[in-house]
Amino acid sequence: MKTTLLFGIHMHQPVDNFEWVIELAIKTCYEPFFDVMSRYPSFRFSVHCSGWLMQKIEELRPSLYEQITTLAKNGSIEFFSAGYYEPILSVIPSKDRVSQVERLNASIEERFSQTPHGLWLTERVWESSLIPDIAKAGIRYTVMDDYHFQCAGFDEDVLDGYYMSEEGGVEMGLFPISKKLRYSIPFLNVETAINAIKSFNRENNSVAIIFDDAEKFGMWPGTYEWVYEKKWLERFVEAILADEMITTSHYGEYFASNTPRGIAYLPNVSYYEMGEWSLRADDALALAALKDEMGFERYEKEGVKFLKGGIWKNFFVKYPESNRLHKRMLELSLAYHEEGGDFQTQLYKLQTNDSLWHGVFGGLYLPNLRDNSYRYLIECENIRYGKKKGLFCDFNELDGFTKYKFVVPKLIVRFDSAHGGQLVELDDRENCFNYQNTLTRRKEAYHKKLFDAPKEPSTQNEDGINTIHHSSVEISDVFRDALIYDWYLKNSFIDHISDEYFNEQNFRYCNFNELGDFANQPYESSQAKNSVTFKRDGGIYKDDKSATTLEKKFTFNSDKIDFSLHLKTQAKGEYTYIMEHNFHFSEYEQLCINGEALQESLTIESTNTLEILDLYLKRKITIEVDKPFKIHYFKLQTLSQSEQGFDLSIQGVSIALVFDFETTVELNGALEIAHV
């Protein structure tokens, strides 16, 4: 019996990523891939390319774009649709889902004269509520992992065809992508990969389904040499075409000419690794331990049906910085509408998935991706508000606490009563840059690798190469030293109460004595015309709790925030009040603090002014207070996993303004942003 091979690749890069990254992807992956495939036009395969990336390919490599166009015209390629800017469809509003898919459909029709009926499910994040919307956009079938089906109780040996599902009577075809093939192609030798394909031969219409990241063909570590220099792809395609027991086809052709295997109702799930990544670190480690305890064979046979991680939306729980971006996007989508204009384009760019989550790649941990997201967000706000100004409040992050947004021609400022009445967004409207776009240092499950690294380097199997999930990493003491975890979010106007031992080192390592309960607790709030007041009746905890009240008021002007703070305590003794700020910048090499170039960390003894000079954006951030203070600061760095191993990224500068006090603190000051 013949086996039909449905072979598809997915191409995407974060919107407005560094151009050198796009060039690298083209050079090491897309260009050589289509160069090989152009030599074998009878090999039929499917392609999904995000709309933005196809624009960049046409702009940067017209010859590659022409190769893709020729393959499409010759009938080699079937194009799949998705959201134009590659959003996770289940986390954007219904109207935006339909519009984003229709926008990519229109682009494919205009460029390649095809009407797509298949949909690439971004990050394979599935919710059945998607069906009516994607069907409305003309989609008849989509692809997801066989893991999705196994989570619903299906056995692997029946996943050799498509299934039908429905939502409210609207039908959709579902194709299960084979894990066996994902881990074989292109990582194992050609003969092994061919045998894996031919194992799908249960019935006459059995199909082997593979639809995976194109970046595995040259961009992942070690794959360029394996796939192109050692000619894996060329030998693989030739072997497929020469084998009389395998035929290649398009998904649409198979869907039209074969009946479904049955019906399927699938849970809200993505691929297994995504479920791990969306869990908090300790839960992800516990999940891995349970899987190890179960054993590989038992897990593959039955455990896969029952042992699962979290859902994709858990990233909004795990990372408040991601949730903040997502809820701001929802606010914009629901509050303002401009069909087909600049607002809609920037909103759809903001919906790009990459900056909202983190797994084996940088994602949320990459400052430039978050900067891009905030640029789109601020561009939307600029269109929405124009020259209007005012103070607005809402509850749009679903925690029940009020958020305050003050809009003036030069700035957009947001405060959050849930997190200590703190500054959570400081937007320079002209530069479309958020100076508060920091990231908190937190524990990740893969940090365990820094302490459990093998003493001997792993050896490579001659029959293939490692996938990115199993590649070895080099460990350094610099990385281990960077494992510092914050117990509060790195916002600004954070209130700490400590003792005389507070210093530059314990500030950096976040192990100073915190005697108050103001840094990560909610405040009561009230609003006047141009001001917001936050108040908390808390305590100082030394021996017993001593009643302590802290009240702070922020008054907003065109490019300045005036503030006053009053703290009174019944605690006896000498204490230290710290007002912490965390500011994010584009280029830290072009930064000066109080006249000196930025250091790794530094203490400035006594001053009334903090002055940060941002030479890159030509801005000066000044904080003046009517009482003298000491400054401690350090570069806020996170350690994250990447394609190459581990990366240290500067997420901001953490700054402590230190004041000594006994029973009261009275401060008046201003935060100002000015042109240099």
XYZ file of N, CA and C in Angstrom, residues 5-213:
627
model
N 2.439 11.375 1.540
C 3.177 12.295 2.399
C 2.624 13.698 2.218
N 2.136 14.275 3.313
C 1.754 15.677 3.342
C 2.867 16.427 4.073
N 3.657 17.156 3.299
C 4.852 17.804 3.834
C 4.648 19.317 3.811
N 4.788 19.957 4.970
C 4.596 21.398 5.023
C 5.645 22.071 5.884
N 5.956 23.328 5.540
C 6.874 24.122 6.354
C 6.207 25.436 6.748
N 6.584 25.910 7.919
C 6.063 27.159 8.485
C 7.211 28.146 8.611
N 7.049 29.345 8.055
C 8.102 30.363 8.046
C 7.606 31.616 8.766
N 8.365 32.016 9.766
C 7.991 33.235 10.499
C 9.206 33.787 11.222
N 9.300 35.106 11.275
C 10.250 35.825 12.117
C 9.467 36.917 12.843
N 9.877 37.240 14.081
C 9.174 38.314 14.792
C 9.094 39.585 13.952
N 7.940 40.211 13.952
C 7.730 41.411 13.143
C 8.736 42.490 13.541
N 9.379 43.076 12.523
C 10.372 44.135 12.721
C 11.547 43.685 13.574
N 11.871 42.393 13.487
C 13.084 41.890 14.142
C 14.308 42.528 13.482
N 15.475 42.428 14.151
C 16.695 42.975 13.575
C 16.880 42.457 12.148
N 17.269 43.348 11.239
C 17.399 42.933 9.846
C 18.489 41.879 9.662
N 19.528 41.928 10.521
C 20.588 40.923 10.385
C 20.060 39.531 10.710
N 19.041 39.447 11.597
C 18.435 38.147 11.907
C 17.657 37.639 10.698
N 16.920 38.538 10.047
C 16.181 38.144 8.840
C 17.155 37.694 7.752
N 18.233 38.450 7.585
C 19.248 38.083 6.588
C 19.846 36.714 6.906
N 20.110 36.464 8.188
C 20.661 35.168 8.585
C 19.687 34.047 8.273
N 18.396 34.271 8.567
C 17.387 33.249 8.278
C 17.298 32.973 6.784
N 17.351 34.021 5.984
C 17.306 33.846 4.533
C 18.531 33.070 4.047
N 19.693 33.469 4.528
C 20.944 32.874 4.044
C 21.097 31.422 4.464
N 20.754 31.114 5.713
C 21.022 29.772 6.232
C 19.850 28.821 6.076
N 18.668 29.350 5.761
C 17.482 28.500 5.789
C 16.618 28.652 4.543
N 15.942 29.805 4.389
C 14.931 29.926 3.344
C 15.532 29.827 1.945
N 16.636 30.528 1.715
C 17.249 30.519 0.382
C 17.744 29.133 -0.010
N 18.541 28.463 0.817
C 18.994 27.122 0.408
C 17.851 26.114 0.327
N 16.831 26.262 1.190
C 15.711 25.319 1.144
C 15.003 25.393 -0.204
N 14.619 26.608 -0.614
C 13.881 26.727 -1.867
C 14.779 26.529 -3.084
N 16.074 26.727 -2.918
C 16.992 26.417 -4.003
C 16.974 24.919 -4.291
N 16.968 24.110 -3.223
C 16.877 22.662 -3.403
C 15.521 22.284 -3.984
N 14.443 22.809 -3.395
C 13.110 22.404 -3.826
C 12.818 22.826 -5.265
N 13.464 23.909 -5.722
C 13.253 24.356 -7.101
C 13.786 23.353 -8.110
N 14.697 22.514 -7.685
C 15.251 21.499 -8.589
C 14.362 20.267 -8.690
N 13.326 20.199 -7.837
C 12.446 19.026 -7.826
C 10.985 19.490 -7.826
N 10.528 20.080 -8.913
C 9.172 20.658 -8.946
C 8.062 19.631 -8.803
N 8.345 18.349 -8.991
C 7.296 17.332 -8.842
C 7.035 16.977 -7.379
N 7.901 17.443 -6.478
C 7.690 17.221 -5.039
C 6.668 18.249 -4.562
N 5.503 17.771 -4.161
C 4.417 18.662 -3.766
C 4.464 18.876 -2.251
N 4.401 20.133 -1.841
C 4.474 20.441 -0.412
C 3.694 21.710 -0.124
N 3.524 21.992 1.159
C 2.730 23.137 1.597
C 3.621 24.133 2.326
N 3.240 25.398 2.260
C 4.028 26.476 2.863
C 3.096 27.435 3.578
N 3.470 27.748 4.795
C 2.880 28.924 5.443
C 3.996 29.906 5.717
N 3.812 31.141 5.295
C 4.759 32.221 5.581
C 3.961 33.406 6.090
N 4.335 33.930 7.245
C 3.612 35.087 7.766
C 3.700 36.230 6.762
N 2.659 37.041 6.722
C 2.577 38.088 5.711
C 3.742 39.054 5.763
N 4.140 39.430 6.975
C 5.244 40.379 7.115
C 6.544 39.784 6.594
N 6.798 38.512 6.896
C 8.047 37.898 6.447
C 8.095 37.799 4.926
N 6.971 37.474 4.287
C 6.980 37.408 2.829
C 7.281 38.782 2.231
N 6.778 39.846 2.861
C 7.124 41.199 2.419
C 8.636 41.417 2.484
N 9.258 40.982 3.587
C 10.697 41.176 3.765
C 11.492 40.350 2.769
N 11.038 39.144 2.481
C 11.728 38.314 1.494
C 11.691 38.980 0.129
N 10.533 39.481 -0.249
C 10.424 40.162 -1.538
C 11.342 41.385 -1.592
N 11.439 42.104 -0.466
C 12.266 43.309 -0.409
C 13.757 42.986 -0.402
N 14.154 41.995 0.395
C 15.582 41.711 0.596
C 16.147 40.729 -0.413
N 15.330 39.773 -0.891
C 15.804 38.743 -1.816
C 14.794 38.522 -2.927
N 14.735 39.408 -3.895
C 13.792 39.225 -5.006
C 13.965 37.883 -5.713
N 15.201 37.392 -5.785
C 15.434 36.110 -6.463
C 14.777 34.963 -5.715
N 14.823 34.989 -4.387
C 14.160 33.963 -3.585
C 12.645 34.072 -3.741
N 12.135 35.281 -3.694
C 10.704 35.496 -3.884
C 10.253 34.954 -5.241
N 11.067 35.147 -6.251
C 10.731 34.654 -7.583
C 10.730 33.126 -7.615
N 11.680 32.500 -6.900
C 11.694 31.033 -6.823
C 10.401 30.514 -6.201
N 9.967 31.148 -5.110
C 8.730 30.732 -4.436
C 7.539 30.921 -5.372
N 7.517 32.044 -6.064
C 6.428 32.329 -6.998
C 6.368 31.282 -8.106
N 7.524 30.927 -8.646
C 7.579 29.925 -9.720
C 7.086 28.572 -9.235
N 7.509 28.155 -8.038
C 7.052 26.876 -7.480
C 5.540 26.881 -7.290
N 4.986 28.027 -6.872
C 3.541 28.115 -6.694
C 2.817 28.010 -8.032
N 3.318 28.711 -9.042
C 2.677 28.679 -10.356
C 2.761 27.301 -11.000
N 3.845 26.583 -10.697
C 4.019 25.241 -11.260
C 3.227 24.178 -10.516
N 2.562 24.572 -9.455
C 1.741 23.606 -8.721
C 2.475 22.853 -7.641
N 3.719 23.216 -7.354
C 4.472 22.513 -6.307
C 3.984 22.893 -4.917
N 3.629 24.157 -4.734
C 3.321 24.679 -3.403
C 1.825 24.912 -3.226
N 1.314 24.484 -2.085
C 0.000 24.892 -1.593
C 0.242 25.838 -0.417
N -0.328 27.030 -0.475
C -0.136 28.000 0.599
C -1.204 27.856 1.675
N -0.738 27.935 2.923
C -1.623 27.956 4.085
C -1.718 29.392 4.600
N -2.858 29.714 5.147
C -3.060 31.028 5.727
C -2.810 30.990 7.234
N -3.032 32.115 7.890
C -2.942 32.314 9.349
C -3.229 33.785 9.580
N -3.025 34.265 10.787
C -3.087 35.706 11.001
C -1.912 36.363 10.306
N -2.136 37.507 9.660
C -1.109 38.130 8.821
C 0.177 38.379 9.587
N 0.062 38.843 10.832
C 1.247 39.149 11.639
C 1.521 38.067 12.686
N 1.000 36.882 12.448
C 1.281 35.691 13.256
C 0.866 35.849 14.723
N -0.399 36.174 14.983
C -0.875 36.180 16.364
C -1.261 34.777 16.819
N -1.296 34.568 18.138
C -2.005 33.413 18.697
C -3.484 33.753 18.580
N -4.194 33.069 17.699
C -5.558 33.473 17.363
C -6.496 33.432 18.559
N -6.269 32.510 19.487
C -7.206 32.355 20.598
C -7.130 33.481 21.616
N -6.121 34.378 21.519
C -5.994 35.433 22.529
C -6.226 36.824 21.945
N -6.752 36.891 20.722
C -7.122 38.193 20.159
C -8.627 38.190 19.906
N -9.254 39.369 19.868
C -10.707 39.431 19.682
C -11.167 38.779 18.379
N -12.385 38.312 18.386
C -12.949 37.576 17.255
C -12.852 38.361 15.951
N -13.204 39.636 15.982
C -13.182 40.422 14.743
C -11.770 40.534 14.187
N -10.762 40.575 15.082
C -9.374 40.671 14.633
C -8.883 39.348 14.062
N -9.369 38.242 14.616
C -9.008 36.926 14.050
C -9.413 36.866 12.578
N -10.676 37.167 12.351
C -11.197 37.070 10.985
C -10.435 38.016 10.064
N -10.248 39.237 10.502
C -9.612 40.247 9.660
C -8.149 39.913 9.372
N -7.417 39.426 10.378
C -6.003 39.074 10.155
C -5.869 37.918 9.161
N -6.723 36.893 9.298
C -6.673 35.767 8.355
C -7.072 36.232 6.959
N -8.104 37.046 6.865
C -8.534 37.543 5.558
C -7.450 38.409 4.922
N -6.714 39.141 5.722
C -5.640 39.968 5.172
C -4.553 39.093 4.551
N -4.188 37.982 5.220
C -3.184 37.100 4.627
C -3.753 36.362 3.424
N -5.024 35.959 3.498
C -5.665 35.342 2.332
C -5.549 36.247 1.107
N -5.871 37.516 1.296
C -5.840 38.459 0.181
C -4.434 38.620 -0.363
N -3.446 38.611 0.515
C -2.058 38.729 0.076
C -1.634 37.514 -0.741
N -2.029 36.325 -0.287
C -1.685 35.090 -1.015
C -2.369 35.076 -2.377
N -3.619 35.497 -2.418
C -4.338 35.534 -3.694
C -3.694 36.515 -4.664
N -3.282 37.671 -4.153
C -2.675 38.678 -5.011
C -1.291 38.252 -5.485
N -0.501 37.673 -4.591
C 0.882 37.330 -4.924
C 0.993 36.035 -5.731
N 0.200 35.023 -5.332
C 0.427 33.681 -5.868
C -0.803 33.071 -6.551
N -1.864 33.847 -6.675
C -3.078 33.402 -7.375
C -3.642 32.113 -6.784
N -3.584 32.009 -5.458
C -4.173 30.873 -4.757
C -5.154 31.387 -3.705
N -6.226 30.631 -3.520
C -7.160 30.907 -2.434
C -6.937 29.870 -1.346
N -6.317 30.243 -0.238
C -5.996 29.232 0.779
C -7.230 28.761 1.534
N -7.279 27.450 1.766
C -8.345 26.858 2.577
C -7.785 26.173 3.819
N -6.450 26.078 3.908
C -5.809 25.506 5.083
C -5.230 26.603 5.953
N -5.163 26.359 7.249
C -4.657 27.349 8.190
C -3.552 26.759 9.036
N -2.417 27.467 9.081
C -1.366 27.128 10.040
C -1.786 27.708 11.383
N -1.894 26.848 12.394
C -2.314 27.253 13.725
C -1.070 27.706 14.490
N -0.922 29.011 14.662
C 0.286 29.562 15.259
C 0.582 28.926 16.609
N 1.816 28.392 16.733
C 2.272 27.669 17.918
C 1.332 26.525 18.288
N 0.512 26.128 17.311
C -0.445 25.024 17.478
C -1.308 25.192 18.731
N -1.648 26.456 19.039
C -2.515 26.747 20.190
C -3.968 26.605 19.742
N -4.622 25.568 20.251
C -5.953 25.228 19.780
C -7.018 25.518 20.843
N -8.090 26.141 20.416
C -9.339 26.219 21.168
C -10.454 26.055 20.155
N -11.441 25.240 20.476
C -12.503 24.967 19.491
C -13.301 26.211 19.155
N -13.264 27.235 20.014
C -13.982 28.475 19.729
C -13.434 29.195 18.504
N -12.252 28.781 18.028
C -11.680 29.377 16.814
C -12.459 28.985 15.557
N -13.126 27.851 15.588
C -13.702 27.283 14.362
C -14.624 28.259 13.633
N -15.611 28.853 14.290
C -16.509 29.751 13.531
C -15.784 30.922 12.879
N -14.768 31.466 13.564
C -14.069 32.629 13.019
C -13.197 32.267 11.828
N -12.423 31.185 11.948
C -11.546 30.850 10.817
C -12.364 30.325 9.638
N -13.501 29.677 9.935
C -14.381 29.243 8.841
C -14.964 30.459 8.124
N -15.293 31.496 8.883
C -15.804 32.728 8.285
C -14.785 33.344 7.339
N -13.491 33.121 7.619
C -12.424 33.638 6.767
C -12.088 32.687 5.619
N -12.884 31.639 5.426
C -12.703 30.745 4.282
C -11.858 29.520 4.550
N -11.532 29.241 5.796
C -10.686 28.098 6.133
C -11.548 26.851 6.295
N -11.070 25.736 5.726
C -11.813 24.477 5.806
C -11.078 23.414 6.617
N -9.759 23.579 6.802
C -8.990 22.584 7.571
C -7.761 23.260 8.166
N -7.270 22.676 9.252
C -6.087 23.204 9.911
C -5.230 22.047 10.401
N -4.045 22.371 10.898
C -3.097 21.347 11.345
C -2.719 21.611 12.796
N -2.489 20.524 13.525
C -2.025 20.592 14.905
C -1.307 19.291 15.224
N -0.652 19.216 16.364
C 0.131 18.025 16.679
C -0.757 16.821 16.976
N -0.188 15.635 16.748
C -0.889 14.425 17.184
C -1.094 14.431 18.692
N -0.236 15.175 19.406
C -0.378 15.309 20.859
C -1.750 15.866 21.233
N -2.276 16.806 20.432
C -3.606 17.342 20.701
C -4.651 16.225 20.717
N -4.533 15.312 19.756
C -5.483 14.203 19.652
C -5.274 13.199 20.783
N -4.007 12.939 21.123
C -3.723 11.991 22.205
C -4.261 12.509 23.534
N -4.213 13.834 23.733
C -4.782 14.418 24.948
C -6.287 14.185 25.032
N -6.912 13.944 23.894
C -8.350 13.661 23.859
C -8.624 12.162 23.866
N -7.573 11.335 24.018
C -7.757 9.896 24.135
C -7.488 9.086 22.892
N -7.056 9.718 21.794
C -6.770 8.985 20.561
C -5.419 8.275 20.671
N -5.354 7.079 20.128
C -4.085 6.351 20.071
C -3.300 6.780 18.837
N -1.986 6.702 18.937
C -1.119 7.153 17.857
C -1.401 6.414 16.549
N -1.745 5.126 16.629
C -1.856 4.335 15.401
C -3.108 4.644 14.579
N -4.001 5.509 15.068
C -5.164 5.881 14.256
C -5.032 7.305 13.719
N -3.863 7.913 13.924
C -3.679 9.302 13.507
C -2.965 9.369 12.159
N -3.533 8.689 11.180
C -2.954 8.654 9.835
C -3.944 9.181 8.798
N -4.745 10.139 9.213
C -5.708 10.795 8.332
C -6.264 11.997 9.065
N -7.213 12.676 8.442
C -7.776 13.844 9.108
C -9.090 13.489 9.792
N -9.483 14.321 10.754
C -10.733 14.170 11.482
C -11.567 15.433 11.299
N -12.857 15.310 11.530
C -13.744 16.463 11.461
C -14.179 16.854 12.868
N -14.313 18.165 13.076
C -14.837 18.680 14.325
C -15.830 19.789 14.000
N -16.468 20.322 15.020
C -17.427 21.411 14.807
C -17.535 22.233 16.077
N -17.990 23.445 15.899
C -18.314 24.328 17.020
C -19.591 25.060 16.642
N -20.651 24.788 17.374
C -21.940 25.399 17.057
C -22.449 25.033 15.682
N -22.069 23.849 15.200
C -22.513 23.400 13.885
C -21.626 23.821 12.738
N -20.603 24.646 13.017
C -19.648 25.047 11.976
C -18.528 24.004 11.936
N -18.270 23.432 10.751
C -17.368 22.288 10.623
C -15.942 22.720 10.315
N -14.987 21.857 10.713
C -13.581 22.120 10.427
C -12.827 20.792 10.380
N -11.968 20.638 9.373
C -11.101 19.473 9.284
C -9.834 19.679 10.104
N -9.394 18.622 10.791
C -8.225 18.690 11.669
C -7.213 17.622 11.271
N -6.008 18.050 10.898
C -4.939 17.127 10.532
C -3.946 17.003 11.693
N -3.643 15.770 12.142
C -2.668 15.577 13.222
C -1.232 15.463 12.689
N -0.369 16.376 13.095
C 1.045 16.345 12.708
C 1.756 15.284 13.540
N 2.524 14.454 12.895
C 3.178 13.337 13.567
C 4.409 13.780 14.349
N 4.436 13.452 15.644
C 5.629 13.705 16.457
C 6.801 12.869 15.951
N 6.513 11.647 15.547
C 7.562 10.772 15.030
C 8.274 11.426 13.856
N 7.493 12.046 12.967
C 8.100 12.706 11.812
C 8.767 14.020 12.208
N 8.193 14.751 13.154
C 8.810 16.012 13.595
C 10.193 15.780 14.185
N 10.351 14.663 14.868
C 11.639 14.381 15.484
C 12.576 13.602 14.560
N 12.062 13.180 13.409
C 12.900 12.486 12.418
C 13.415 13.438 11.351
N 12.564 14.381 10.941
C 12.847 15.269 9.812
C 13.189 16.655 10.321
N 14.386 17.148 10.064
C 15.495 16.551 9.296
C 16.610 15.987 10.182
N 16.293 15.539 11.387
C 17.333 15.246 12.370
C 17.941 13.854 12.239
N 17.198 12.885 11.701
C 17.736 11.536 11.536
C 18.166 11.319 10.090
N 18.921 10.254 9.873
C 19.404 10.016 8.514
C 18.231 9.746 7.571
N 18.478 9.898 6.291
C 17.411 9.828 5.292
C 16.681 8.495 5.333
N 17.405 7.408 5.441
C 16.768 6.092 5.450
C 15.801 5.958 6.624
N 16.225 6.426 7.805
C 15.360 6.352 8.983
C 14.125 7.227 8.798
N 14.307 8.424 8.233
C 13.179 9.316 7.992
C 12.190 8.700 7.000
N 12.706 8.072 5.944
C 11.837 7.423 4.952
C 11.053 6.288 5.594
N 11.713 5.508 6.413
C 11.020 4.408 7.094
C 9.934 4.927 8.032
N 10.199 6.063 8.669
C 9.186 6.654 9.545
C 7.950 7.050 8.733
N 8.175 7.587 7.534
C 7.053 7.954 6.657
C 6.279 6.708 6.229
N 6.993 5.676 5.858
C 6.344 4.462 5.342
C 5.637 3.659 6.429
N 5.893 4.018 7.687
C 5.199 3.313 8.767
C 3.720 3.704 8.814
N 3.342 4.774 8.106
C 1.944 5.191 8.042
C 1.286 4.510 6.843
N 0.957 3.256 6.987
C 0.373 2.513 5.862
C -0.702 1.553 6.341
N -1.523 2.041 7.282
C -2.560 1.182 7.859
C -3.648 0.863 6.844
N -4.015 1.850 6.024
C -5.064 1.662 5.023
C -4.600 2.251 3.699
N -5.395 2.040 2.671
C -5.018 2.535 1.344
C -4.887 4.051 1.295
N -5.665 4.740 2.100
C -5.593 6.203 2.090
C -4.827 6.748 3.299
N -3.913 5.948 3.861
C -3.116 6.403 4.996
C -2.212 7.553 4.574
N -1.995 8.459 5.507
C -1.232 9.647 5.200
C -0.224 9.911 6.312
N 0.980 10.308 5.917
C 2.024 10.723 6.851
C 2.045 12.243 6.859
N 1.861 12.840 8.032
C 1.635 14.282 8.117
C 2.786 14.956 8.853
N 3.437 15.905 8.174
C 4.497 16.698 8.781
C 4.326 18.145 8.339
N 4.237 19.029 9.320
C 4.156 20.470 9.037
C 4.920 21.134 10.173
N 6.082 21.671 9.876
C 6.968 22.086 10.961
C 7.755 23.331 10.580
N 8.477 23.875 11.554
C 9.235 25.106 11.359
C 10.287 24.958 10.270
